[in-house]
Amino acid sequence: MLCLLACTRHHSENEKLLNARIDSLQKMIDNAYRPGLGEFMSSIQLHHEKLWFAGKNANWKLAAFEINEIREDLTDINRYCSDRPETHFMPMIIPPLDSLTKYIQQENSSSFKQGYLILTNTCNSCHQATKHEFNVIRVPATSSFPDQDFEPGTPKK
Ligand code: HEC
């Protein structure tokens, strides 16, 4: 009988310890840094820009890489920003991305340019749909990355 009491007490002490541990782990998860939608968008902006200079220079490997980076950001948005109602509009960007991916695979410069315009218009359509119409995206005029060579081939000296 004594042992039974002692053992039960021991058991409930363990449970308390475990619960405290779970609480502190939950706090750590809640406080862990998670990028917000705006940060993912800034990353998408960067890859959207590089995608243009890659395609413009017929650097199809780089273009394929950049469009894939955009897709990875979209996957992360769905994963980390699902609490944002704006993410419901995300599917609209998939068809233009798929078409552009096809033109990159076909190494078709004129289709690439058209597809890039449609993609860019869709960025803006979503910004309008989500009341962020003041974020206007366009085809970049000049590269923000003077340290990156967008032409295909080996590094030039
Ligand atoms: C699902 C709808 C949607 C799509 C598609 C979308 N955006 Fe956005 N974008 C948003 C929302 C919502 C915001 C505001 C995010 C915030 O609250 O910070 C935003 C913000 C931005 C910003 C401002 C970021 C900043 O902090 O300065 C840029 C740049 C941007 N988007 C670029 C793009 C580009 C480029 C594309 C297309 C390749 C695109 N977006 C596609 C919804 C979208």
Short mmCIF file of C-alpha atoms and ligand atoms in Angstrom, two decimals:
data_model
loop_
_atom_site.label_atom_id
_atom_site.label_comp_id
_atom_site.label_asym_id
_atom_site.label_seq_id
_atom_site.Cartn_x
_atom_site.Cartn_y
_atom_site.Cartn_z
CA MET A 1 0.00 0.00 0.00
CA LEU A 2 2.78 2.41 0.93
CA CYS A 3 4.65 1.57 -2.20
CA LEU A 4 1.54 2.14 -4.29
CA LEU A 5 1.18 5.66 -2.87
CA ALA A 6 4.85 6.43 -3.27
CA CYS A 7 4.87 5.12 -6.84
CA THR A 8 1.80 7.13 -7.83
CA ARG A 9 3.33 10.28 -6.39
CA HIS A 10 6.55 9.59 -8.25
CA HIS A 11 4.53 9.11 -11.42
CA SER A 12 2.65 12.41 -11.08
CA GLU A 13 5.91 14.29 -10.37
CA ASN A 14 7.26 12.93 -13.63
CA GLU A 15 4.12 14.02 -15.42
CA LYS A 16 4.47 17.55 -14.03
CA LEU A 17 8.07 17.71 -15.21
CA LEU A 18 7.08 16.48 -18.64
CA ASN A 19 4.24 18.99 -18.93
CA ALA A 20 6.58 21.82 -17.94
CA ARG A 21 9.01 20.67 -20.61
CA ILE A 22 6.25 20.54 -23.23
CA ASP A 23 5.12 24.05 -22.25
CA SER A 24 8.61 25.46 -22.60
CA LEU A 25 9.09 23.73 -25.97
CA GLN A 26 5.75 25.10 -27.16
CA LYS A 27 6.91 28.60 -26.12
CA MET A 28 10.11 28.13 -28.10
CA ILE A 29 8.11 27.12 -31.19
CA ASP A 30 5.76 30.09 -30.78
CA ASN A 31 8.69 32.50 -30.47
CA ALA A 32 10.76 30.97 -33.28
CA TYR A 33 11.45 33.36 -36.14
CA ARG A 34 9.26 32.83 -39.17
CA PRO A 35 9.55 34.98 -42.28
CA GLY A 36 6.36 36.87 -43.09
CA LEU A 37 4.55 37.15 -46.41
CA GLY A 38 6.28 40.46 -47.19
CA GLU A 39 9.70 38.86 -46.77
CA PHE A 40 8.83 36.01 -49.11
CA MET A 41 7.51 38.60 -51.59
CA SER A 42 10.82 40.49 -51.46
CA SER A 43 12.59 37.23 -52.27
CA ILE A 44 10.15 36.56 -55.13
CA GLN A 45 10.85 40.09 -56.39
CA LEU A 46 14.58 39.34 -56.51
CA HIS A 47 14.10 36.10 -58.45
CA HIS A 48 11.50 37.73 -60.71
CA GLU A 49 14.10 40.34 -61.64
CA LYS A 50 16.93 37.86 -62.19
CA LEU A 51 14.57 35.68 -64.22
CA TRP A 52 14.13 38.54 -66.68
CA PHE A 53 17.86 39.11 -67.26
CA ALA A 54 18.47 35.36 -67.50
CA GLY A 55 15.77 34.91 -70.17
CA LYS A 56 16.71 38.10 -71.99
CA ASN A 57 20.26 36.77 -72.34
CA ALA A 58 19.00 33.30 -73.39
CA ASN A 59 20.68 31.91 -70.28
CA TRP A 60 18.12 29.10 -70.02
CA LYS A 61 19.81 27.22 -67.21
CA LEU A 62 19.79 30.31 -65.02
CA ALA A 63 16.20 31.10 -66.05
CA ALA A 64 15.12 27.58 -65.03
CA PHE A 65 16.91 28.05 -61.72
CA GLU A 66 15.30 31.42 -61.00
CA ILE A 67 11.75 30.31 -61.83
CA ASN A 68 12.28 27.36 -59.54
CA GLU A 69 13.32 29.71 -56.74
CA ILE A 70 10.01 31.55 -57.19
CA ARG A 71 8.17 28.23 -56.88
CA GLU A 72 10.08 27.39 -53.70
CA ASP A 73 9.06 30.73 -52.19
CA LEU A 74 5.43 29.98 -53.06
CA THR A 75 5.69 26.58 -51.36
CA ASP A 76 7.14 28.28 -48.27
CA ILE A 77 4.35 30.87 -48.30
CA ASN A 78 1.78 28.08 -48.29
CA ARG A 79 3.64 26.45 -45.44
CA TYR A 80 4.46 29.39 -43.21
CA CYS A 81 1.84 32.02 -44.09
CA SER A 82 -1.30 29.89 -44.38
CA ASP A 83 -2.90 32.11 -41.71
CA ARG A 84 -2.88 35.01 -44.19
CA PRO A 85 -6.16 35.10 -46.16
CA GLU A 86 -4.30 36.52 -49.20
CA THR A 87 -2.72 33.10 -49.78
CA HIS A 88 -6.11 31.88 -51.09
CA PHE A 89 -5.34 33.82 -54.27
CA MET A 90 -2.08 31.95 -54.79
CA PRO A 91 -3.37 29.43 -57.39
CA MET A 92 -3.74 32.26 -59.96
CA ILE A 93 0.04 32.47 -60.35
CA ILE A 94 0.52 28.78 -61.21
CA PRO A 95 -0.67 28.72 -64.88
CA PRO A 96 1.58 31.68 -65.90
CA LEU A 97 4.51 30.03 -64.10
CA ASP A 98 3.82 26.72 -65.85
CA SER A 99 3.67 28.37 -69.29
CA LEU A 100 6.86 30.30 -68.67
CA THR A 101 8.62 27.15 -67.48
CA LYS A 102 7.63 25.50 -70.76
CA TYR A 103 9.03 28.40 -72.85
CA ILE A 104 12.28 28.22 -70.87
CA GLN A 105 12.52 24.49 -71.60
CA GLN A 106 11.82 25.22 -75.28
CA GLU A 107 14.50 27.96 -75.18
CA ASN A 108 12.06 30.24 -76.98
CA SER A 109 13.05 33.89 -76.53
CA SER A 110 9.92 35.53 -77.95
CA SER A 111 7.54 33.26 -76.01
CA PHE A 112 9.67 33.88 -72.92
CA LYS A 113 9.12 37.64 -73.22
CA GLN A 114 5.36 37.24 -73.65
CA GLY A 115 5.15 34.72 -70.82
CA TYR A 116 7.16 36.99 -68.57
CA LEU A 117 4.73 39.85 -69.20
CA ILE A 118 1.77 37.60 -68.35
CA LEU A 119 3.49 36.44 -65.16
CA THR A 120 4.20 40.06 -64.18
CA ASN A 121 0.59 41.08 -64.87
CA THR A 122 -0.56 38.22 -62.65
CA CYS A 123 1.67 39.47 -59.79
CA ASN A 124 -0.19 42.76 -60.11
CA SER A 125 -3.62 41.09 -60.41
CA CYS A 126 -3.01 39.42 -57.06
CA HIS A 127 -1.79 42.66 -55.52
CA GLN A 128 -5.03 44.29 -56.72
CA ALA A 129 -7.16 41.39 -55.46
CA THR A 130 -5.50 41.58 -52.03
CA LYS A 131 -5.72 45.39 -51.73
CA HIS A 132 -1.97 45.81 -52.27
CA GLU A 133 -2.45 47.50 -55.67
CA PHE A 134 0.20 50.07 -54.62
CA ASN A 135 2.85 47.33 -55.04
CA VAL A 136 3.30 47.56 -58.79
CA ILE A 137 5.65 45.11 -60.49
CA ARG A 138 7.05 45.66 -63.98
CA VAL A 139 9.67 44.32 -66.34
CA PRO A 140 12.98 45.52 -64.86
CA ALA A 141 14.83 48.14 -66.88
CA THR A 142 18.28 47.64 -65.34
CA SER A 143 19.78 44.95 -63.16
CA SER A 144 20.16 45.57 -59.43
CA PHE A 145 23.02 43.07 -59.45
CA PRO A 146 26.10 44.51 -61.18
CA ASP A 147 28.15 41.69 -59.68
CA GLN A 148 26.21 39.01 -61.54
CA ASP A 149 26.83 38.07 -65.17
CA PHE A 150 23.53 37.02 -66.72
CA GLU A 151 25.05 35.83 -69.98
CA PRO A 152 25.43 32.09 -70.40
CA GLY A 153 28.81 30.42 -70.54
CA THR A 154 31.94 30.34 -68.49
CA PRO A 155 32.98 33.39 -66.43
CA LYS A 156 34.57 36.13 -68.50
CA LYS A 157 37.79 37.71 -67.36
C1 HEC B 1 -1.38 35.47 -53.74
C2 HEC B 1 -1.30 36.83 -54.19
C3 HEC B 1 0.00 37.38 -54.61
C4 HEC B 1 0.78 37.00 -55.70
C5 HEC B 1 0.45 35.92 -56.72
C6 HEC B 1 1.92 37.86 -55.70
N1 HEC B 1 1.90 38.72 -54.64
FE1 HEC B 1 3.32 40.03 -54.12
N2 HEC B 1 2.27 40.56 -52.49
C7 HEC B 1 1.06 40.00 -52.09
C8 HEC B 1 0.68 40.55 -50.80
C9 HEC B 1 -0.57 40.21 -50.02
C10 HEC B 1 1.70 41.47 -50.45
C11 HEC B 1 1.81 42.29 -49.14
C12 HEC B 1 2.60 41.44 -48.15
C13 HEC B 1 2.74 42.06 -46.79
O1 HEC B 1 1.76 42.11 -46.07
O2 HEC B 1 3.85 42.48 -46.44
C14 HEC B 1 2.65 41.45 -51.54
C15 HEC B 1 3.81 42.24 -51.56
C16 HEC B 1 4.73 42.24 -52.58
C17 HEC B 1 5.89 43.09 -52.63
C18 HEC B 1 6.28 44.16 -51.61
C19 HEC B 1 7.29 43.58 -50.67
C20 HEC B 1 7.88 44.66 -49.81
O3 HEC B 1 7.87 44.47 -48.59
O4 HEC B 1 8.37 45.64 -50.34
C21 HEC B 1 6.58 42.78 -53.77
C22 HEC B 1 7.88 43.39 -54.25
C23 HEC B 1 5.85 41.71 -54.42
N3 HEC B 1 4.72 41.42 -53.67
C24 HEC B 1 6.27 41.11 -55.58
C25 HEC B 1 5.55 40.11 -56.23
C26 HEC B 1 5.95 39.52 -57.49
C27 HEC B 1 7.18 39.89 -58.29
C28 HEC B 1 4.99 38.61 -57.79
C29 HEC B 1 4.89 37.73 -59.00
C30 HEC B 1 5.99 36.94 -59.42
C31 HEC B 1 4.01 38.62 -56.72
N4 HEC B 1 4.38 39.55 -55.79
C32 HEC B 1 2.91 37.81 -56.67
C33 HEC B 1 0.32 39.08 -52.79
C34 HEC B 1 0.74 38.44 -53.93
#
